[in-house]
Short mmCIF file of C-alpha atoms in Angstrom, two decimals:
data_model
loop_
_atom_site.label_atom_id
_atom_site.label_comp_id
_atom_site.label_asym_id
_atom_site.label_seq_id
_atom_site.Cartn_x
_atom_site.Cartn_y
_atom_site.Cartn_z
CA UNK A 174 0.00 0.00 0.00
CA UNK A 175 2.88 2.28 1.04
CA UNK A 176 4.42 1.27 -2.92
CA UNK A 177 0.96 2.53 -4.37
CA UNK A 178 0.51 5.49 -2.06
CA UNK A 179 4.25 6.42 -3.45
CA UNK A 180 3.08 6.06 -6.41
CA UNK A 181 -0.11 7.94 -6.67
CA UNK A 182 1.62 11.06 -4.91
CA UNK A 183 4.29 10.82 -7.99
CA UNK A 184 1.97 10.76 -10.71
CA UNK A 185 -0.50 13.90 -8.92
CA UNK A 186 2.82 15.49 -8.52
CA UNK A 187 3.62 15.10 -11.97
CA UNK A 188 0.19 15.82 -13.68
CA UNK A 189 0.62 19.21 -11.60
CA UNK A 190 3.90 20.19 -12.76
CA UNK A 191 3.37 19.61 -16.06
CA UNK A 192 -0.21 21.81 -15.85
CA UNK A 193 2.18 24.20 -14.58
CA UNK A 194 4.66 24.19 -17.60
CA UNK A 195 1.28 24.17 -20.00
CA UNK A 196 0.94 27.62 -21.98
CA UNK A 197 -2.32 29.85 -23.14
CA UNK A 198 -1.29 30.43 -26.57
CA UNK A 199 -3.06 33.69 -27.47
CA UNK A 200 -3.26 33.34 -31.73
CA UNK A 201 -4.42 36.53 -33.39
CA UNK A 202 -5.79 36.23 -37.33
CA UNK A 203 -8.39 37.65 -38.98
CA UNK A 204 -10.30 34.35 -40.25
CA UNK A 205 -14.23 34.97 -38.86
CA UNK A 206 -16.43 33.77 -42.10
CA UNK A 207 -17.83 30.71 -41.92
CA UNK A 208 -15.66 28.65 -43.97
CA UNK A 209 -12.73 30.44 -42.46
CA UNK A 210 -13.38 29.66 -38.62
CA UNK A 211 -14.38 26.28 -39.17
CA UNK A 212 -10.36 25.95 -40.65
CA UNK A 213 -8.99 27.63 -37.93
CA UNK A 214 -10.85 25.25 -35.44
CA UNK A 215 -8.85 22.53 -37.23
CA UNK A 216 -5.88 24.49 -36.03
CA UNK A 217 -6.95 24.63 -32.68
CA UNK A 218 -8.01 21.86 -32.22
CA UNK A 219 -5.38 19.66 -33.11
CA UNK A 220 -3.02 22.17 -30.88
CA UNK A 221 -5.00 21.15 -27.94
CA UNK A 222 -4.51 17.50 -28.54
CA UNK A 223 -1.43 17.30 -29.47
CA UNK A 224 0.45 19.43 -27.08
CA UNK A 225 -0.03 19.95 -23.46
CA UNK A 226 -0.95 23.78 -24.18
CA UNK A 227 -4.31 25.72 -25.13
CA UNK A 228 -4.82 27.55 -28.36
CA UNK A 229 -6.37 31.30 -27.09
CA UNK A 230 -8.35 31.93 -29.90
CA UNK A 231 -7.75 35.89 -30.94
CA UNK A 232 -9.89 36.54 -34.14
CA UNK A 233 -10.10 39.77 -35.36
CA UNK A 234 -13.26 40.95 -37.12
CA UNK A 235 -13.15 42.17 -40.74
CA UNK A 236 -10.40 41.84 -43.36
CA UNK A 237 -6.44 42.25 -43.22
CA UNK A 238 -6.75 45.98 -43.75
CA UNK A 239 -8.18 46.06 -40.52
CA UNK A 240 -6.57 43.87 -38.57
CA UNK A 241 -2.91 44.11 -39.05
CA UNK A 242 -2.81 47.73 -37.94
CA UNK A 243 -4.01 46.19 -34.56
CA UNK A 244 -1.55 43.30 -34.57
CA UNK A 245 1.49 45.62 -34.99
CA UNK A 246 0.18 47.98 -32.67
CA UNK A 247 0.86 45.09 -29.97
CA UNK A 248 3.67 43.79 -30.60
CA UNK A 249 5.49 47.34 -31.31
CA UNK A 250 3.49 48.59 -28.56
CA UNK A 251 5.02 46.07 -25.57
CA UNK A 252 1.72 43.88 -25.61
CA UNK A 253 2.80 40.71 -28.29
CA UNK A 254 -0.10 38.47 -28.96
CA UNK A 255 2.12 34.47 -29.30
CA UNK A 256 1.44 33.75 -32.47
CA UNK A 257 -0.12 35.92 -35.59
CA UNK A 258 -1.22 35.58 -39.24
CA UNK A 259 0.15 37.19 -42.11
CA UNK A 260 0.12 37.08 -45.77
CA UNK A 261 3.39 35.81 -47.20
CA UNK A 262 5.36 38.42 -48.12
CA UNK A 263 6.62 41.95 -47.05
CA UNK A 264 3.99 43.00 -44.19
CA UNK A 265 6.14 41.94 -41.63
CA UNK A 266 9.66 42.98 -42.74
CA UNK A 267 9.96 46.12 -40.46
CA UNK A 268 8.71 43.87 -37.41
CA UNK A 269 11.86 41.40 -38.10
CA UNK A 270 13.99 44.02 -38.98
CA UNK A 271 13.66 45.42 -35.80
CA UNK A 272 14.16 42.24 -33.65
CA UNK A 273 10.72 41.31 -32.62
CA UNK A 274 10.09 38.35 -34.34
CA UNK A 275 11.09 35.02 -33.61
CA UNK A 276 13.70 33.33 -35.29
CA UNK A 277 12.21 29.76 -36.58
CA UNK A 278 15.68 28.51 -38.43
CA UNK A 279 16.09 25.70 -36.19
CA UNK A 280 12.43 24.50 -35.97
CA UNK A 281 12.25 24.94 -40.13
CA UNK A 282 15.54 22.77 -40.49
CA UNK A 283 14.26 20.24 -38.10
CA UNK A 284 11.01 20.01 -39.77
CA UNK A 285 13.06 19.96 -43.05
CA UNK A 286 10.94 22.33 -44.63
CA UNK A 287 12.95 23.66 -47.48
CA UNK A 288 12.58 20.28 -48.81
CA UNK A 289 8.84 19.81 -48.24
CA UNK A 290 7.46 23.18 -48.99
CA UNK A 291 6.16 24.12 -52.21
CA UNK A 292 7.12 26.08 -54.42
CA UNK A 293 10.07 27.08 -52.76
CA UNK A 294 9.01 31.33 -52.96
CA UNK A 295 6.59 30.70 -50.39
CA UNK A 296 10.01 29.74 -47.68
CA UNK A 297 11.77 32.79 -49.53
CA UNK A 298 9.17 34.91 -48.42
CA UNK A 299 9.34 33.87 -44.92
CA UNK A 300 13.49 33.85 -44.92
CA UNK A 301 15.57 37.46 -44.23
CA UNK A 302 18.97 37.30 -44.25
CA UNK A 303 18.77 33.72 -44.37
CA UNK A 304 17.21 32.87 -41.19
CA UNK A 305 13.31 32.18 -41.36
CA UNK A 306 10.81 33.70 -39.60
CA UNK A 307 7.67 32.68 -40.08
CA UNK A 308 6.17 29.29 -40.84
CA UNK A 309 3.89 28.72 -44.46
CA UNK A 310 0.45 27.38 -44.23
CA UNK A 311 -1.11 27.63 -46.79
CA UNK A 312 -1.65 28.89 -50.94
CA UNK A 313 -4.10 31.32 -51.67
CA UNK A 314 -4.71 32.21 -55.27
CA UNK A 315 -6.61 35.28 -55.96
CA UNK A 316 -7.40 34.27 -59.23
CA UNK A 317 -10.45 32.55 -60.11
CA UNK A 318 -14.07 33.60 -60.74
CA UNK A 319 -17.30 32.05 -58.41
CA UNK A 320 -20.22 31.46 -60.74
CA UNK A 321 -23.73 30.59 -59.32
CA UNK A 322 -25.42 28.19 -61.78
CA UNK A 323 -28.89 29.17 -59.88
CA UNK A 324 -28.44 32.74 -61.00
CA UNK A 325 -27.54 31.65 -65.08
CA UNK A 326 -30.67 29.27 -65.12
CA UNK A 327 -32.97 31.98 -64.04
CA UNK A 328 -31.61 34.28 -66.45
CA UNK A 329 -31.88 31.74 -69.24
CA UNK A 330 -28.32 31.96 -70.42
CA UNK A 331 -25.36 29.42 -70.14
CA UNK A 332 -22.50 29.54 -67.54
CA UNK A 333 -20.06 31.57 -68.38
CA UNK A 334 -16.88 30.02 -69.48
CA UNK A 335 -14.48 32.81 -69.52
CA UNK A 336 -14.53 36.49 -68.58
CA UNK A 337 -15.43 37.79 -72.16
CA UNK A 338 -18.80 35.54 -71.72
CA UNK A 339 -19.27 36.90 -68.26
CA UNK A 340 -18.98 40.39 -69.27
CA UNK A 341 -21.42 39.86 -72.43
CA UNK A 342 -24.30 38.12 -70.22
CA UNK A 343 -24.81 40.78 -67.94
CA UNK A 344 -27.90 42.42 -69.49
CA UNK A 345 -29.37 39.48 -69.70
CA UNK A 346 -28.82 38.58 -65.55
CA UNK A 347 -29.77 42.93 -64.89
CA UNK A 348 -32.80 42.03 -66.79
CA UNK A 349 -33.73 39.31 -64.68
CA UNK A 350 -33.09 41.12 -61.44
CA UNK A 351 -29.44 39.70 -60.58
CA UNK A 352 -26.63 41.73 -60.06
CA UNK A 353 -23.95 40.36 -62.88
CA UNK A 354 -21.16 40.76 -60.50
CA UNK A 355 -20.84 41.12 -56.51
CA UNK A 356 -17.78 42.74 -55.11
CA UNK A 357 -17.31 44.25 -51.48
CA UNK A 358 -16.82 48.18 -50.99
CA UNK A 359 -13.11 47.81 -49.15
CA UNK A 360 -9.95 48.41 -51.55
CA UNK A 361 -8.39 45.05 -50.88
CA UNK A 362 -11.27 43.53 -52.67
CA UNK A 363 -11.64 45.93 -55.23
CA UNK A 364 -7.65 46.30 -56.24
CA UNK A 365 -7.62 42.22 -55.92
CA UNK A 366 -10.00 42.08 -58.63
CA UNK A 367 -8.13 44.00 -61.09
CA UNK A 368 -5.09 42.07 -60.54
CA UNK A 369 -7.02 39.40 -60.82
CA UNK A 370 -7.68 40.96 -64.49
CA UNK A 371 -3.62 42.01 -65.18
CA UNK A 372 -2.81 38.48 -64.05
CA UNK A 373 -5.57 36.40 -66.18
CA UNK A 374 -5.81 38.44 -68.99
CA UNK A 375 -2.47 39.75 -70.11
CA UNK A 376 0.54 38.06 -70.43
CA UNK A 377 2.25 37.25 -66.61
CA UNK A 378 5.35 39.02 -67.88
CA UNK A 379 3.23 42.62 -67.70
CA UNK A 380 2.07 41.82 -63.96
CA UNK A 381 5.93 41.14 -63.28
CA UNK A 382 6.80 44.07 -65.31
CA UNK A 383 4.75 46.49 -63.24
CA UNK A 384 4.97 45.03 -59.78
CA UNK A 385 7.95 43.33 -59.88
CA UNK A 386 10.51 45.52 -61.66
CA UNK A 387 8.70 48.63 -60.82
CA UNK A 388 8.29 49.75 -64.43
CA UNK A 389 5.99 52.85 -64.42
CA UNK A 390 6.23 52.97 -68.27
CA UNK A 391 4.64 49.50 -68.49
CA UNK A 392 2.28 50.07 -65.79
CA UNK A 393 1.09 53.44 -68.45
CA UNK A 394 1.10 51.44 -70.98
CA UNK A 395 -1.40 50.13 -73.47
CA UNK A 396 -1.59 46.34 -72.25
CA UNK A 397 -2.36 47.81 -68.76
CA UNK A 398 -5.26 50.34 -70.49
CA UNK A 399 -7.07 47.34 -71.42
CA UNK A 400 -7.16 46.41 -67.87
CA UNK A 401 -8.56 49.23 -66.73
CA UNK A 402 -11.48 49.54 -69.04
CA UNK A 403 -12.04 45.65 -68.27
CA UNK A 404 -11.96 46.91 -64.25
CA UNK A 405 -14.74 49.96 -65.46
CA UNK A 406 -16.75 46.87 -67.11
CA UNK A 407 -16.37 45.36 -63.50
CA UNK A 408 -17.40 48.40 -61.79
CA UNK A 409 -20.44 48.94 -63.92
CA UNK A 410 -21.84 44.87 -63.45
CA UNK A 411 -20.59 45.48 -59.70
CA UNK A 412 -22.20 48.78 -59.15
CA UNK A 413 -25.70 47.30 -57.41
CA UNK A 414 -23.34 44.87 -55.81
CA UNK A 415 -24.30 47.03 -52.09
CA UNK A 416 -22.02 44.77 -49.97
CA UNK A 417 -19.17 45.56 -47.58
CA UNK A 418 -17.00 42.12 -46.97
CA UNK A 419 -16.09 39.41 -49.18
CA UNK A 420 -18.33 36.89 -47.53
CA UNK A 421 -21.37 38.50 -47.99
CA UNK A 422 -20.48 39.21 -52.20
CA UNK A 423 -19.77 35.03 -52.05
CA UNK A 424 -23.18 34.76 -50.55
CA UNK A 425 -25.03 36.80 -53.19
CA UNK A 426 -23.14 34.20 -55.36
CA UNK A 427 -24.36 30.82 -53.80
CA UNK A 428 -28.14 32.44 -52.98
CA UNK A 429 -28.51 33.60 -56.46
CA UNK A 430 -28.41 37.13 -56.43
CA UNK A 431 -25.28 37.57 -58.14
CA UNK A 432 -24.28 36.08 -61.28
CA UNK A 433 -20.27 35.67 -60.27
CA UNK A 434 -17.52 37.30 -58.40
CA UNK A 435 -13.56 37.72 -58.50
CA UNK A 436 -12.32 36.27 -55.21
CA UNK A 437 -9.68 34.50 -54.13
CA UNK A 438 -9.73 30.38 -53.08
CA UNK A 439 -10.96 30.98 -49.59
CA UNK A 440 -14.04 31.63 -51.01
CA UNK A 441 -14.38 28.22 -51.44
CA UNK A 442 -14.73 27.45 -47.82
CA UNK A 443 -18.19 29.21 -48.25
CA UNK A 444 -19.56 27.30 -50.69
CA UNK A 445 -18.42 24.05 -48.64
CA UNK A 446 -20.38 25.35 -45.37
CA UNK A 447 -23.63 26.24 -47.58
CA UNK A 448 -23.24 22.34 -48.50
CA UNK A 449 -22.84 22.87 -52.44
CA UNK A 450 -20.90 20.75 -54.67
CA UNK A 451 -18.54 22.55 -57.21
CA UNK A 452 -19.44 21.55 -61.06
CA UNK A 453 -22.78 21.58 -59.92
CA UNK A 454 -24.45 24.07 -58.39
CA UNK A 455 -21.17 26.57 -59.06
CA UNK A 456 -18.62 26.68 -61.47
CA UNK A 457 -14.96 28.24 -60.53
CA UNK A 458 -12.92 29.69 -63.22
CA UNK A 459 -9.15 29.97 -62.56
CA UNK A 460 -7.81 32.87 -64.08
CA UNK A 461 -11.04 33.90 -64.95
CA UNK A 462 -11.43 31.16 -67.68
CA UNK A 463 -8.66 32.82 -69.90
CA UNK A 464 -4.72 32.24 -68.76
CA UNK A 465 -4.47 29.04 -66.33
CA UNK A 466 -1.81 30.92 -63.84
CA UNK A 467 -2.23 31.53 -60.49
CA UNK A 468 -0.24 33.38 -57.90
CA UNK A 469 1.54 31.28 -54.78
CA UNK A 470 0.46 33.60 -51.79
CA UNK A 471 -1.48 32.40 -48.56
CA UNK A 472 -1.00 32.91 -44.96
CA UNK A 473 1.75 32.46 -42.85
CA UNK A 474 2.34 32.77 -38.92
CA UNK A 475 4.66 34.58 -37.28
CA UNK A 476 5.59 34.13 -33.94
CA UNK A 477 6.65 37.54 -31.09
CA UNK A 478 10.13 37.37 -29.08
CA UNK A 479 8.46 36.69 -25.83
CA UNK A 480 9.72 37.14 -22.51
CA UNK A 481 8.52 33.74 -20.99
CA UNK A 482 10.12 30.37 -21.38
CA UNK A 483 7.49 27.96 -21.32
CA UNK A 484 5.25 30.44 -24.02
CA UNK A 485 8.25 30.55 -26.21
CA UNK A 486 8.20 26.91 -25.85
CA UNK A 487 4.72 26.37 -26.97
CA UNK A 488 5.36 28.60 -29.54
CA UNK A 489 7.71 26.27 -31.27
CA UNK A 490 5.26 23.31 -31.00
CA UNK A 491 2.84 25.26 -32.37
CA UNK A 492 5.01 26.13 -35.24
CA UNK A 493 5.86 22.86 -36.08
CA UNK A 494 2.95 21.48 -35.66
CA UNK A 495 1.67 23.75 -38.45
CA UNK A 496 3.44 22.30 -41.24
CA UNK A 497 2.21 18.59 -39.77
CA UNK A 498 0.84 16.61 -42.72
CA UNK A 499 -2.53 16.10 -41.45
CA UNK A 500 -3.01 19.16 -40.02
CA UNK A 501 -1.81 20.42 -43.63
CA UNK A 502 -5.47 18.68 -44.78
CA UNK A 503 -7.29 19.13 -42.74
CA UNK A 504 -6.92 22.94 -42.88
CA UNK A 505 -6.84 23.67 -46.04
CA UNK A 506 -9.62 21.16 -47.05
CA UNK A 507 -12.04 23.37 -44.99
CA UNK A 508 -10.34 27.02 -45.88
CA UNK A 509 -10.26 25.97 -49.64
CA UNK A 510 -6.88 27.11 -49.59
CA UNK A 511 -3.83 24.48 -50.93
CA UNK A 512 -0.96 22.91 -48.71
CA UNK A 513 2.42 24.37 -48.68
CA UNK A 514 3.46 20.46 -48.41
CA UNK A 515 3.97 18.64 -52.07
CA UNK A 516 3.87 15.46 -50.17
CA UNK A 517 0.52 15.41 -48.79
CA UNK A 518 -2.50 13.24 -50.04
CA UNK A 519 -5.40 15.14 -51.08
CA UNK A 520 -7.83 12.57 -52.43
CA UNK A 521 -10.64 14.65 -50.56
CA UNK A 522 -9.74 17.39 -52.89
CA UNK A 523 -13.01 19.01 -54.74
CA UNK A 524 -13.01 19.91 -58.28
CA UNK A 525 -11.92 23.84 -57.84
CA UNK A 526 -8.83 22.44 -55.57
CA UNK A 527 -8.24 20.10 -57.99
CA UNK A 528 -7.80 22.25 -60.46
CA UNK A 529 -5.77 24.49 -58.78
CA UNK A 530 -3.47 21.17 -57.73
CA UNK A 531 -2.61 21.27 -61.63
CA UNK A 532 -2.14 24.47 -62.46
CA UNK A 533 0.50 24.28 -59.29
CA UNK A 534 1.67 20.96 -60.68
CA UNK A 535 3.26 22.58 -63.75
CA UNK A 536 4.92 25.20 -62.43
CA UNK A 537 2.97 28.00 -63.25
CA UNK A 538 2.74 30.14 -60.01
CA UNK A 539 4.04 33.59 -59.83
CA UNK A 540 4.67 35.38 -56.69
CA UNK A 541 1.54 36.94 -54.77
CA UNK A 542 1.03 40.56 -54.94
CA UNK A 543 2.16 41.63 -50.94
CA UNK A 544 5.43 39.43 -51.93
CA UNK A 545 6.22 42.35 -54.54
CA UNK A 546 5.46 45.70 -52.90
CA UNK A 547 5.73 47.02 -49.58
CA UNK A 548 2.44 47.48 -47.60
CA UNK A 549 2.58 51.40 -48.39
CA UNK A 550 2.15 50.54 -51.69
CA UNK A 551 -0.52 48.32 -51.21
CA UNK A 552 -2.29 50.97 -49.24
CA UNK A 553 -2.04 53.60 -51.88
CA UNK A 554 -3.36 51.36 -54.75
CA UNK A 555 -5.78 50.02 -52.50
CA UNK A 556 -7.02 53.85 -51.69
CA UNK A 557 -7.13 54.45 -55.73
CA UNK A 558 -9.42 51.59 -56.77
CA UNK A 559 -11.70 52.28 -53.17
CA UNK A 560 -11.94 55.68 -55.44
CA UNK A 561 -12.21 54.33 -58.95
CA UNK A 562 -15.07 51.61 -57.87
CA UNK A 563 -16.70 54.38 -56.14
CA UNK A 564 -16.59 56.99 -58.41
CA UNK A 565 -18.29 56.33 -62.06
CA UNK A 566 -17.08 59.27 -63.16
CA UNK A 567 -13.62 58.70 -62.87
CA UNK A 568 -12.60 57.33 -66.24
CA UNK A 569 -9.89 54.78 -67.12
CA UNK A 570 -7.39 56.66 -68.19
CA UNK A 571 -7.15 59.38 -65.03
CA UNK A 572 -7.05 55.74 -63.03
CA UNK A 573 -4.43 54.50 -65.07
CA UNK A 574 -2.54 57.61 -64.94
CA UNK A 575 -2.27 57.71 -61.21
CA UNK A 576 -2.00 54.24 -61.02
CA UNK A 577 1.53 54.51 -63.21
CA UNK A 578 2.43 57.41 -61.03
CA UNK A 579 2.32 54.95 -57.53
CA UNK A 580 4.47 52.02 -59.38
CA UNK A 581 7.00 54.70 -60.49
CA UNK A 582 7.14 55.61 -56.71
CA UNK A 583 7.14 51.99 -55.25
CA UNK A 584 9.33 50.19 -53.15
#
């Protein structure tokens, strides 16, 4: 009795030192939608059972835009959250820059990431001075176009198959009550769309061009002219859109409402919640039915130089545990997103993730948008097109002009 006794004062002793060590991991991101929390409760929820910590669940209502001013306000302000979401790319660069970010080399090379993660940009993105600093989750691609087949039948024309098809059946969805195209009133959504439009309907050299070598002589051009009148078309189907986020445009799309809308893969994970089967009741056109390239961007976490041990601790768990194969699934089959891993098995993969499983397959990804420019960029093109989509009466060419004056001033 004495040996058992022993024993059962050991293992309480135990169980209470490691509740001890356990860590609240307070994770801040901006997923709310439907399709997007029920992803991040993937996250969580394999955090909680895998670790001996708790994932603090720190969602941020509305888009990026809003909450990444809030996220860096913490962390430069003394007040780090343990974990937060960016897009890949540049918005965190003057957070690691100035040494309050934590350095995931050793977790990535454990993990052996650089070998796993696919393509390789999306581990560029995450690596300064070659040390990484954040850990991939996931692709996004902006480009593809969400077609409700309820909204074609009860105008009496065919689904779309490309963007020149979309445009031309407009009258006939206005005539029939539906609005041709839904699109939110922020300027993420509205300057996504018309890269969407550079992207899928130009040559991916003249999106490079512009965003990637800066050229403001391209970006005046006439290739990017005929993007601009295609963004007026846009403006015109979109102008009875009378929506504010991105969800609520995808819902116009799977109720009917709206014949289509330019949005990235994440709206996916909407159509999945609302229980409807791609290739039947929608159709999703990667870029926009015209040039089969996409761009490798997503989401990545980053993770605060903390103060406490056992936080830090959990903070490496957690970002190893990110890049976990089934937690790669499971994820991204509910956010509609694609894994970072090439070595995963996605048989559960729907027809719109299937297709954009090919299109990765070959090779032709560019890099996403916020890898190119800094966020002040981003913020003045995003202020334009808030403008241009608001303003009918702004034409084309005073956009365009503008527009070439901001790339000949980026960084």
């Amino acid at each position: 009795m004495k040996t058992l006794r022993t024993l059962f004062v050991a293992t309480t002793a135990l169980c209470a030192t490691t509740a001890a060590f356990a860590a609240d991991l307070e994770v801040t991101h901006w997923w709310t939608s439907g399709g997007e929390a029920a992803a991040v409760g993937e996250l969580a929820k394999a955090f909680d059972a895998r670790t001996d910590h708790h994932w603090v669940d720190g969602a941020i209502a509305g888009s990026g835009s809003t909450a990444r001013p809030i996220m860096i306000s913490r962390i430069t302000g003394g007040d780090p959250m343990a974990a937060t979401q960016f897009n890949h790319g540049r918005q965190a660069e003057e957070l690691v820059e100035a040494g309050l970010m934590r350095d995931l080399t050793d977790i990535a090379e454990a993990g052996k990431w650089r070998e796993v993660i696919n393509p390789p940009s999306l581990l560029d993105a995450c690596t300064v001075d070659g040390k990484v600093y954040c850990a991939p989750l996931n692709i996004h691609s902006w480009q593809w176009l969400w077609l409700s087949h309820k909204a074609y039948a009860d105008a009496g024309v065919p689904v779309p198959t490309n963007w020149d098809e979309f445009v031309a059946a407009a009258p006939a969805l206005e005539a029939a009550g539906i609005v041709p195209m839904a699109m939110g009133k922020q300027g993420w959504q509205q300057s996504g769309a018309f890269n969407v439009m550079m992207i899928s309907l130009l040559p991916k050299e003249i999106f490079l061009q512009v965003y990637g070598d800066k050229d403001a002589d391209v970006a005046a051009g006439a290739d990017v002219a005929r993007i601009f009148k295609a963004a007026a078309d846009a403006r015109a189907m979109a102008s009875n859109s009378n929506v504010q986020d991105w969800n609520q445009a995808t819902n116009l799309v799977i109720t009917g409402k709206a014949g289509g809308q330019i949005m990235g893969d994440w709206a996916q994970g909407e159509f999945q919640v609302a229980e409807m089967t791609a290739g039947e009741d929608y159709t999703c056109l990667p870029g926009l039915g015209v040039n089969r390239t996409l761009q490798a961007g997503g989401d990545a976490f980053y993770f605060p130089v903390l103060k406490d041990a056992e936080t830090t601790a959990a903070q490496g768990e957690l970002a190893a545990l990110l890049l976990d194969p089934e937690v790669q699934v499971a994820f991204n089959l509910k956010k509609g997103s694609l894994p970072v891993r090439g070595d995963v098995d996605l048989a559960a993969a729907n027809d719109c993730m299937k297709k954009g499983l090919d299109i990765l397959a070959t090779g032709d990804a560019i890099p996403d948008f916020n890898q190119l420019v800094s966020s002040d960029t981003r913020v003045q093109i995003e202020d334009l097109f808030v403008e241009f989509f608001a303003d009918a009466s702004m034409t084309p060419e005073a956009a365009q002009e503008r527009f070439a004056a901001i790339i000949a001033d980026a960084d």
